[in-house]
XYZ file of C-alpha atoms in Angstrom:
696
model
C 154.733 85.367 214.296
C 152.923 87.742 215.820
C 149.290 86.900 214.070
C 150.012 83.644 215.388
C 150.573 84.176 218.764
C 147.801 87.032 219.128
C 145.253 84.495 218.724
C 144.175 83.835 222.530
C 145.241 85.212 225.579
C 147.063 83.033 227.540
C 145.297 80.337 229.808
C 145.697 77.568 232.619
C 146.223 74.761 230.958
C 143.877 71.942 231.756
C 146.287 69.280 231.451
C 148.392 68.149 234.704
C 151.806 68.047 232.615
C 153.553 71.161 231.939
C 154.887 70.893 227.884
C 157.855 72.373 229.187
C 159.203 69.972 231.136
C 157.473 66.833 228.775
C 158.031 63.143 230.780
C 157.873 59.982 228.890
C 154.334 59.066 227.308
C 152.473 57.465 229.687
C 150.882 53.638 229.049
C 148.022 54.616 228.271
C 148.442 57.771 226.349
C 148.603 56.256 222.812
C 144.889 54.827 223.709
C 143.565 51.445 222.757
C 146.909 49.845 222.382
C 147.382 49.615 225.611
C 144.040 47.917 226.516
C 144.219 44.869 228.822
C 144.090 41.230 227.473
C 141.392 39.616 227.849
C 143.008 37.223 230.815
C 143.765 40.397 232.896
C 140.158 41.657 231.892
C 138.764 38.443 233.776
C 140.652 39.206 236.681
C 138.776 42.175 237.032
C 136.723 42.435 240.347
C 133.265 40.936 240.839
C 131.694 44.931 240.723
C 133.760 45.680 237.525
C 132.362 42.250 235.922
C 129.033 42.728 236.665
C 129.049 46.274 235.219
C 130.782 44.807 231.986
C 127.699 43.729 230.945
C 127.170 47.684 229.260
C 129.593 50.218 227.935
C 130.240 52.920 230.142
C 128.381 56.132 228.845
C 131.472 57.525 226.981
C 132.350 54.318 225.300
C 128.604 54.637 224.795
C 128.960 57.999 222.799
C 132.132 56.677 220.540
C 130.623 53.704 219.728
C 134.100 52.040 220.998
C 134.785 48.890 222.857
C 134.602 49.767 226.412
C 137.734 47.823 228.295
C 137.836 48.014 232.545
C 140.834 48.092 233.926
C 141.279 46.996 237.655
C 140.635 50.701 238.994
C 137.061 49.953 237.520
C 137.501 52.956 235.059
C 137.816 52.002 230.973
C 140.960 52.628 229.225
C 139.373 54.911 226.934
C 137.774 57.286 230.014
C 141.450 57.156 231.651
C 143.130 58.023 228.116
C 140.422 60.967 227.898
C 140.646 62.055 231.167
C 136.914 62.071 231.734
C 134.767 60.425 234.555
C 133.781 56.620 233.983
C 129.924 56.265 234.467
C 127.220 54.036 233.983
C 124.397 56.428 234.198
C 122.633 57.499 230.549
C 120.280 55.311 229.133
C 121.261 53.418 225.973
C 120.706 55.361 222.690
C 118.306 53.720 219.672
C 119.797 52.382 217.079
C 120.017 53.566 213.280
C 118.121 51.893 211.361
C 121.009 50.527 208.361
C 119.808 51.555 204.745
C 117.964 49.340 202.794
C 119.974 47.627 200.184
C 117.384 45.403 198.924
C 118.686 41.773 200.236
C 116.003 41.981 203.365
C 112.613 43.043 202.090
C 111.463 45.360 199.173
C 109.857 47.660 201.564
C 111.193 51.152 201.091
C 113.235 52.246 204.226
C 112.300 55.535 206.093
C 115.414 57.856 206.147
C 115.873 58.978 210.110
C 116.315 63.040 210.215
C 119.863 62.226 212.130
C 121.237 60.135 209.013
C 124.285 61.731 207.617
C 124.735 63.014 204.403
C 126.519 60.022 203.194
C 124.472 57.508 204.688
C 121.630 59.326 202.618
C 123.018 59.525 199.698
C 121.769 56.074 198.312
C 122.261 56.496 194.932
C 125.680 58.009 195.139
C 128.579 55.735 193.557
C 130.169 55.110 197.268
C 127.023 53.534 198.549
C 126.969 51.875 195.528
C 130.821 50.316 196.171
C 129.995 49.780 200.173
C 126.715 47.747 199.884
C 127.914 44.440 198.040
C 130.273 43.707 201.014
C 128.520 45.208 204.060
C 125.020 44.187 202.925
C 125.538 40.638 204.640
C 126.447 41.929 207.550
C 124.593 43.167 210.620
C 124.309 47.207 211.297
C 126.256 46.960 214.477
C 129.174 45.459 213.224
C 129.562 48.052 211.094
C 130.815 50.443 213.967
C 134.007 48.696 215.353
C 136.900 49.640 217.223
C 139.259 50.052 214.183
C 138.161 53.365 212.650
C 137.722 55.153 216.100
C 141.707 53.456 216.526
C 142.709 55.117 213.264
C 141.035 58.621 214.316
C 143.196 58.375 217.256
C 146.375 58.539 215.262
C 148.612 61.039 213.872
C 148.873 60.499 210.322
C 146.364 58.080 209.572
C 143.093 59.652 210.270
C 139.868 59.765 208.025
C 139.149 63.296 207.865
C 142.147 64.864 208.939
C 145.920 65.042 207.787
C 149.236 66.699 209.656
C 152.457 68.754 208.771
C 155.483 68.368 210.645
C 156.990 71.788 212.276
C 160.661 71.787 211.822
C 162.974 73.967 214.288
C 163.601 76.582 211.727
C 159.727 77.298 210.640
C 157.908 80.342 211.704
C 156.675 78.671 215.111
C 158.771 78.364 217.965
C 158.548 75.357 219.768
C 159.379 77.051 223.132
C 156.126 79.370 221.938
C 153.745 76.942 220.939
C 154.319 75.154 224.205
C 152.394 78.188 225.820
C 149.537 77.389 224.484
C 146.213 75.979 226.128
C 146.342 72.018 225.218
C 143.363 69.907 225.339
C 143.524 65.829 225.947
C 144.869 65.216 222.656
C 147.713 67.550 223.417
C 146.344 69.620 221.000
C 146.076 73.663 220.505
C 144.387 75.909 218.663
C 145.875 78.296 216.197
C 145.028 80.477 213.072
C 147.578 78.033 210.872
C 145.481 74.879 212.139
C 145.651 72.893 215.548
C 149.386 72.078 216.742
C 149.487 68.856 218.244
C 152.802 67.705 220.313
C 154.063 64.618 220.392
C 157.281 65.357 222.529
C 158.267 68.422 224.252
C 159.816 69.804 221.552
C 158.286 68.342 218.201
C 155.005 69.542 216.986
C 152.660 69.337 214.140
C 149.799 71.064 212.331
C 146.586 69.597 211.836
C 143.899 70.607 209.524
C 140.777 69.336 208.103
C 140.675 67.532 204.517
C 137.823 69.510 203.226
C 140.472 72.976 204.025
C 142.301 71.653 201.287
C 140.499 73.106 198.327
C 140.757 69.929 195.918
C 138.574 67.969 193.823
C 137.523 65.493 196.537
C 136.711 62.426 194.210
C 137.325 59.809 196.498
C 133.834 58.187 196.148
C 134.098 58.143 192.384
C 137.708 56.848 192.535
C 136.733 53.680 194.702
C 133.158 53.080 192.458
C 135.711 52.926 189.431
C 138.126 50.847 191.417
C 135.310 48.298 192.571
C 133.941 48.279 188.864
C 137.146 47.565 187.311
C 137.912 44.662 189.622
C 134.310 43.501 190.504
C 133.406 40.759 192.727
C 137.704 39.386 192.775
C 138.595 41.963 195.625
C 138.661 39.935 198.431
C 140.873 37.024 196.693
C 143.133 39.456 195.418
C 143.839 41.429 199.166
C 144.052 37.597 200.378
C 146.803 37.190 197.290
C 148.473 40.649 198.369
C 148.599 39.719 202.130
C 150.161 36.217 201.034
C 152.897 36.832 198.535
C 153.651 40.859 199.401
C 152.992 42.109 202.419
C 155.467 39.193 204.131
C 158.333 40.622 201.963
C 157.259 44.182 202.266
C 155.130 44.904 205.428
C 154.472 48.564 204.809
C 150.577 47.921 205.663
C 149.380 47.508 209.326
C 147.632 44.208 208.497
C 145.342 43.338 211.073
C 143.604 47.096 211.200
C 142.970 46.933 207.255
C 142.205 43.393 207.189
C 139.679 44.097 210.370
C 137.852 47.049 208.387
C 137.680 45.173 204.929
C 136.195 42.348 206.300
C 133.635 44.328 208.392
C 132.255 46.265 205.359
C 134.481 49.423 206.015
C 135.392 50.362 202.378
C 136.142 53.606 202.436
C 140.144 53.269 202.120
C 142.585 55.161 200.439
C 141.294 54.816 196.783
C 145.281 54.915 195.343
C 146.280 52.529 198.168
C 143.154 49.966 197.379
C 144.513 50.488 193.519
C 147.899 49.509 194.267
C 147.224 46.252 196.325
C 145.266 44.853 193.293
C 147.507 45.777 190.818
C 150.574 44.029 192.825
C 147.838 41.331 193.382
C 147.299 40.914 189.712
C 150.728 39.722 189.189
C 149.636 36.087 190.529
C 146.271 36.194 188.238
C 147.019 33.446 186.615
C 148.355 31.253 189.073
C 144.885 30.946 191.359
C 142.841 28.480 189.924
C 139.563 30.180 190.897
C 140.512 33.417 189.423
C 142.500 32.259 186.318
C 138.984 31.117 184.866
C 138.033 34.394 184.591
C 138.792 38.031 182.481
C 141.842 39.727 183.968
C 140.720 43.228 185.063
C 142.038 45.812 183.047
C 145.567 46.538 184.677
C 146.078 49.696 182.835
C 142.905 51.294 184.315
C 143.721 50.751 187.826
C 146.825 52.223 187.303
C 145.351 55.328 185.852
C 142.860 55.821 188.680
C 145.811 54.877 191.194
C 148.070 57.688 189.928
C 145.446 60.477 189.553
C 143.800 59.801 192.539
C 147.484 59.632 194.249
C 148.222 63.248 193.022
C 145.106 64.549 194.737
C 145.622 62.523 198.322
C 149.262 63.954 198.179
C 148.180 67.342 198.688
C 146.485 66.291 202.282
C 149.846 64.429 203.503
C 148.917 60.978 205.332
C 150.432 57.624 205.911
C 148.404 55.858 203.673
C 149.274 58.398 200.717
C 153.046 57.104 201.447
C 151.756 53.747 201.267
C 150.000 53.637 197.943
C 152.936 55.370 196.326
C 155.283 53.039 197.331
C 153.056 49.931 196.699
C 153.089 51.720 193.135
C 156.914 51.896 192.400
C 156.789 48.114 193.200
C 155.311 47.652 189.461
C 158.626 48.253 187.108
C 156.461 50.269 184.386
C 155.178 52.774 187.487
C 158.788 53.442 189.169
C 159.825 56.817 188.251
C 162.071 59.151 189.894
C 159.793 61.930 190.204
C 157.357 59.735 192.096
C 160.173 58.838 194.241
C 161.034 62.415 195.195
C 157.562 63.503 195.764
C 157.090 60.496 198.035
C 160.266 61.686 200.055
C 159.080 65.009 200.540
C 155.483 63.585 201.233
C 157.157 61.056 203.716
C 159.387 64.672 205.608
C 155.939 66.423 205.226
C 154.499 64.109 207.884
C 157.836 63.496 209.814
C 158.734 60.050 208.763
C 162.493 60.710 208.792
C 161.853 61.671 212.466
C 162.602 59.149 215.615
C 159.189 58.623 216.790
C 159.890 56.066 219.650
C 158.729 58.666 222.110
C 155.714 60.303 220.900
C 152.468 60.272 222.309
C 151.018 58.271 219.718
C 149.520 54.650 219.701
C 152.136 52.229 219.843
C 151.245 50.375 216.677
C 151.474 53.815 214.529
C 154.918 53.988 216.159
C 156.264 50.719 214.545
C 154.174 51.267 211.456
C 156.044 54.665 211.027
C 159.156 52.890 211.959
C 158.615 50.254 208.538
C 157.134 52.781 206.547
C 160.378 55.287 207.245
C 162.974 52.601 205.986
C 160.801 51.440 203.203
C 160.748 54.971 201.966
C 164.311 55.100 202.583
C 165.258 52.203 200.603
C 163.043 53.625 197.605
C 165.369 56.590 197.579
C 168.269 55.135 197.570
C 167.674 51.808 195.274
C 166.006 54.672 192.771
C 169.221 57.275 193.121
C 171.446 53.536 191.920
C 168.818 52.788 189.106
C 168.312 56.261 187.810
C 172.215 57.838 188.246
C 170.366 60.525 190.611
C 171.478 62.102 193.783
C 169.661 60.658 196.536
C 167.389 63.205 198.710
C 167.644 61.353 202.070
C 170.609 62.822 204.038
C 172.293 60.788 206.518
C 173.076 63.848 208.772
C 168.882 64.604 208.693
C 167.831 60.814 209.473
C 166.998 59.873 213.017
C 164.808 56.697 212.647
C 166.474 53.812 214.341
C 166.736 50.228 212.812
C 163.535 48.008 213.226
C 163.277 44.867 215.072
C 161.349 42.289 215.428
C 158.865 43.997 217.869
C 158.178 46.686 215.085
C 157.015 44.016 212.786
C 153.889 42.912 214.948
C 150.621 43.511 213.641
C 148.786 43.639 216.778
C 146.985 46.508 217.327
C 146.488 45.821 221.287
C 150.003 45.176 223.293
C 149.811 41.736 223.667
C 152.824 38.910 223.314
C 153.030 38.203 219.705
C 152.390 34.178 218.702
C 155.167 32.606 216.642
C 154.662 33.694 213.364
C 154.055 31.934 210.569
C 157.378 30.788 209.303
C 157.209 32.434 205.825
C 156.020 35.813 207.802
C 158.988 35.495 209.758
C 161.473 34.926 206.718
C 159.602 37.742 204.853
C 160.478 40.558 208.112
C 163.912 38.979 207.942
C 164.525 39.619 204.443
C 163.008 43.395 205.125
C 165.722 43.980 207.691
C 168.625 42.101 205.767
C 167.494 44.829 202.794
C 167.693 47.417 204.991
C 171.132 46.734 206.401
C 172.167 46.249 202.206
C 170.677 49.721 201.480
C 172.716 51.173 203.648
C 176.101 49.809 202.568
C 175.200 50.172 198.757
C 174.125 53.913 199.865
C 177.630 54.324 200.970
C 179.252 52.894 197.711
C 177.369 55.273 195.494
C 178.371 58.304 197.585
C 182.260 56.945 197.992
C 182.155 55.871 194.305
C 179.373 57.768 192.236
C 179.030 61.313 193.922
C 179.759 64.633 192.151
C 182.540 65.340 194.796
C 183.782 61.892 194.530
C 184.109 62.044 190.946
C 185.762 65.185 190.689
C 188.355 63.770 193.203
C 189.048 60.882 191.048
C 189.762 63.283 188.232
C 192.230 65.630 190.220
C 194.143 62.161 191.083
C 195.202 61.415 187.374
C 197.207 58.275 187.315
C 196.576 57.880 190.718
C 192.830 57.279 190.070
C 193.015 53.450 190.638
C 194.892 53.670 193.441
C 192.580 56.121 195.031
C 189.320 53.944 194.093
C 190.967 50.907 195.711
C 192.030 52.493 199.057
C 188.232 53.766 198.854
C 186.887 50.448 198.242
C 188.356 48.408 201.029
C 186.353 49.713 204.152
C 182.959 49.106 201.977
C 184.312 45.988 200.568
C 184.897 44.715 204.041
C 181.393 45.866 205.259
C 179.998 43.972 202.173
C 181.701 40.576 203.111
C 180.747 40.973 206.652
C 177.022 41.364 205.715
C 176.743 38.556 203.218
C 178.884 36.214 205.831
C 176.123 36.752 208.395
C 173.213 36.539 206.366
C 170.688 34.530 207.956
C 170.411 30.604 207.151
C 166.538 31.463 206.131
C 167.928 34.039 203.603
C 169.946 31.886 201.577
C 168.626 30.846 198.249
C 167.925 27.114 198.833
C 165.829 28.081 202.124
C 162.472 26.973 200.168
C 160.186 24.151 199.669
C 159.295 22.558 196.094
C 156.664 24.688 194.652
C 156.695 27.389 197.625
C 157.662 30.691 196.895
C 160.866 32.460 198.078
C 161.519 36.284 197.911
C 165.687 35.647 198.600
C 166.351 36.250 195.247
C 165.684 40.056 195.132
C 168.377 40.171 198.441
C 171.232 38.317 196.897
C 170.890 40.459 193.625
C 171.003 43.361 195.321
C 174.160 42.410 196.659
C 175.998 41.632 193.419
C 173.932 44.788 192.142
C 176.134 46.872 194.939
C 179.622 44.232 194.405
C 179.341 45.238 190.816
C 178.626 48.574 191.408
C 182.289 48.696 193.447
C 184.165 46.736 190.288
C 182.807 48.828 187.825
C 184.279 52.123 189.426
C 187.143 50.451 189.283
C 187.263 49.064 186.107
C 186.364 52.533 184.844
C 189.324 54.100 186.431
C 191.850 51.922 184.522
C 193.801 53.250 181.729
C 195.313 50.585 179.659
C 198.415 52.835 178.762
C 199.298 54.189 182.204
C 198.495 51.254 184.307
C 200.803 48.767 185.659
C 200.525 45.195 183.796
C 199.554 43.581 187.313
C 197.672 45.981 188.350
C 195.431 45.633 185.628
C 195.777 42.034 185.758
C 194.443 41.639 188.923
C 191.486 44.097 188.753
C 190.093 43.120 185.638
C 190.101 39.254 187.108
C 188.576 40.303 189.870
C 185.840 42.063 187.766
C 185.642 38.860 185.600
C 185.015 36.809 188.868
C 182.076 38.892 189.651
C 180.802 39.354 186.669
C 180.608 35.546 186.691
C 178.932 35.109 189.761
C 176.530 36.976 189.176
C 175.324 35.824 185.845
C 175.499 31.720 187.483
C 173.364 33.166 190.203
C 170.798 34.643 187.061
C 171.016 30.948 185.925
C 170.162 29.102 189.334
C 166.867 30.810 189.578
C 164.149 28.543 189.911
C 160.324 28.855 189.170
C 159.657 29.269 192.933
C 162.089 32.490 192.616
C 160.770 33.733 189.668
C 157.193 33.523 190.821
C 157.985 35.534 194.094
C 157.596 38.721 194.983
C 160.829 41.064 193.828
C 161.929 44.455 194.756
C 161.130 47.347 192.248
C 164.999 47.617 191.597
C 165.496 44.020 190.701
C 164.883 45.064 187.014
C 167.550 47.308 187.100
C 169.876 45.220 188.957
C 169.414 42.362 186.604
C 170.102 44.738 184.003
C 173.390 45.773 185.539
C 174.698 42.503 185.331
C 174.699 43.101 181.543
C 175.515 46.499 181.290
C 178.808 45.186 183.569
C 179.721 42.983 181.202
C 179.573 44.977 178.071
C 181.666 47.278 179.760
C 184.465 44.539 180.900
C 184.282 43.473 176.871
C 184.739 46.907 175.604
C 187.664 47.675 177.609
C 189.188 43.846 176.904
C 193.063 44.435 175.765
C 192.881 41.491 173.708
C 190.663 39.605 171.111
C 190.341 36.551 173.036
C 188.823 38.815 176.115
C 186.498 40.113 173.875
C 184.952 36.707 172.681
C 184.575 35.151 176.238
C 182.556 38.509 177.259
C 180.756 38.435 173.895
C 179.949 34.430 174.492
C 179.215 35.371 178.073
C 176.500 37.772 177.494
C 174.496 36.172 174.618
C 174.543 33.471 176.954
C 172.895 35.612 179.489
C 170.492 37.122 177.045
C 169.133 33.822 176.354
C 168.886 33.177 180.244
C 167.143 36.377 180.499
C 164.732 35.344 177.485
C 163.832 32.369 179.241
C 163.284 34.182 182.553
C 160.942 36.814 181.262
C 158.568 33.908 180.233
C 157.903 33.030 183.936
C 158.455 36.789 185.132
C 157.573 39.295 182.351
C 159.408 42.253 184.545
C 162.413 40.945 183.366
C 161.907 42.000 180.161
C 162.654 45.538 180.605
C 166.203 43.748 181.417
C 166.559 42.384 178.341
C 165.791 45.614 176.255
C 168.921 47.169 178.550
C 171.090 44.167 177.459
C 170.047 44.116 173.732
C 171.111 48.111 173.591
C 174.164 47.528 175.352
C 174.877 44.827 172.518
C 173.544 47.433 169.669
C 176.264 49.667 170.627
C 178.912 46.881 170.946
C 178.734 46.328 167.433
C 181.008 49.709 167.107
C 183.615 48.146 169.312
C 187.066 48.120 167.384
C 189.247 45.113 166.339
C 191.528 44.175 169.501
C 194.352 42.324 168.719
C 195.801 39.141 170.322
C 197.069 39.021 174.071
C 200.729 39.912 174.299
C 201.955 37.711 177.148
C 202.921 39.511 180.519
C 206.741 39.850 181.046
C 206.225 38.723 184.903
C 204.032 36.659 185.828
C 201.481 37.044 188.650
C 202.598 35.562 192.140
C 201.626 31.630 192.241
C 199.373 32.266 194.999
C 197.112 34.592 192.696
C 196.951 32.434 189.658
C 195.909 29.394 192.179
C 193.202 30.917 193.415
C 189.775 30.045 191.581
C 188.069 32.070 189.196
C 184.303 30.651 190.196
C 182.545 31.109 193.597
C 180.383 28.287 195.438
C 176.947 28.763 194.638
C 175.419 31.125 197.466
C 172.933 28.662 199.122
C 174.497 25.457 198.042
C 175.402 22.849 200.725
C 179.271 23.260 199.805
C 178.740 27.099 200.996
C 180.883 27.737 203.952
C 180.439 31.663 205.887
C 184.123 31.364 207.124
C 187.258 33.663 205.555
C 188.231 30.964 203.190
C 184.681 30.951 201.452
C 184.744 34.322 201.074
C 187.802 34.515 199.607
C 186.987 31.831 197.212
C 183.937 34.048 196.165
C 186.016 37.420 195.634
C 188.790 35.548 193.686
C 191.126 37.969 194.834
C 191.193 40.053 197.984
C 191.524 44.093 197.413
C 193.192 44.701 201.265
C 196.217 43.488 199.667
C 196.383 45.760 196.987
C 195.237 48.921 198.738
C 198.084 48.270 201.876
C 200.571 48.469 199.242
C 200.247 51.589 198.005
C 202.162 55.048 199.373
C 199.868 57.691 200.350
C 200.904 61.398 201.569
C 199.703 63.464 204.356
C 196.539 64.757 202.511
C 195.729 60.785 201.603
C 196.557 61.057 197.658
C 198.895 58.278 196.351
C 202.396 59.163 195.708
C 203.476 56.495 193.626
C 202.926 52.711 192.171
C 203.965 50.015 194.631
C 202.929 46.545 193.610
């Protein structure tokens, strides 16, 4: 600590504001996203309009777009707190490397050419030349790269790490340093960047991390694997994946890609190609060619991601999340690594008032919630404890504005209906994930399991008591689903990703009933209690299986969330559990028939969506274990029949998204088959909340 503070004596800070009294970020502090619109620029004074024929001296040196304000001072000069002058002469343009497309004359290299541009035989140039050869030299220098370099976690040659409140560096002591115009101060542990009065990051040059820097080689291998189909695959990705999973800044990426800037993060580019390849056979222009080697692409992506994670950046988190959307690549270890990486760059924090570009704040929020969902659904899928604690999660729920793709602050036009639908699905999935996470914590955490074990013969009552509030939340969530999220909200031959959202709903509901069934003891349980709990579970299983039967090609060919394979398998697992715990032979045969029917449905669907094969394998494993199920006896009539209103309730739900479906309470009653409220309200508990007696 002493070594850090002894770097240099305290000196007056050039910045006019005091760090200890950090004001709210000024409108221009984030940089280019606050540039005025074209209409505002056209309203500038005549003098400013005359001088706008050429960029100011600062923007000319930065090779950035120069946009004047009413005060005759450009946005970037205002941001960098420097004079906006027009006195320097224009610098001579550097000659672009000869790629052989213009003439056969050898090009002369300028003494000022950088190492990367002079290495004409390097893999990187070999990778970038095919797409950039038809572009003028000036188009390669755009305002987008500088915009990226002004960000916190997307800079090209630098990375950052969040400094938490309990580290060896205290925020109050960091605030005593001398900060430059970017709110950075030097120290022996890297440059320290301030984003609020109490939040800091240490920033480091990528070159400071002693790891093999094989980005050029990795990009060349990716290009060699994909060949000339890269642009087509990028279009497929943004058409089929991005609307429902918007974790990239689309316009920034496409602008860089189309202008010939190919210095992308290798694992990110490879992951985008891998996801897009799922639609290869559906593209007539691509289907006639040989499909690229997906195994090779996946190997490049994983190996390069391992290196990239040592330099924490947003692009590494994006690459990891996209790789995890592939069912074969979805591992618990990588998920945990991404959670740690996201915390390293502060994705778990509220960045709404940080002094970073507006577009980056919006991107960080979307990416944070994508990481949250990845952690929670992975925990359910693998049966592991979640690594994101609600007490340490400060990210607010996203709004429609957080999905705007523009770098400049302009009012976004009405998005394409499919894009708007994808955004709604993403936000609804976040809300559903929060409920699912509560289900896991309530019923499957180690502390909850210990409490149910201590409850003994009252475990079922305790489970039902705790199921009531979370079931109400789930019911309310489903009742309020927007119309565009219904299963029938699609046009013929138009892909619809609503399937993964509804499948997640069934997985969440099954997880509740699965715990209830596990708590039932046929020996000690009251017959009526046993009857209504198993009847409700049967209703939910039938509803979930009928949902799978109703899936159309428009659903199966669309984007499915990574947990969908596991959620399909969960339906079969639940059916196997009900079959194994059936008290009578007739019930066993019913579930045996339904499970074999479900197996046939999955096998047919897997021909259209081969990733369903994983769920089919899990179902076959469960069916194999059921071969050891002992023979059950015939059903024994109940001494006292259940109430008439319970017996008269429908056993099949109205299909989700059908014309007959209604969102009122009556429709929800039909879907639930019974109400846990009635059962749990009749239970007596003591002062500590433990059930005292059976009261049904």
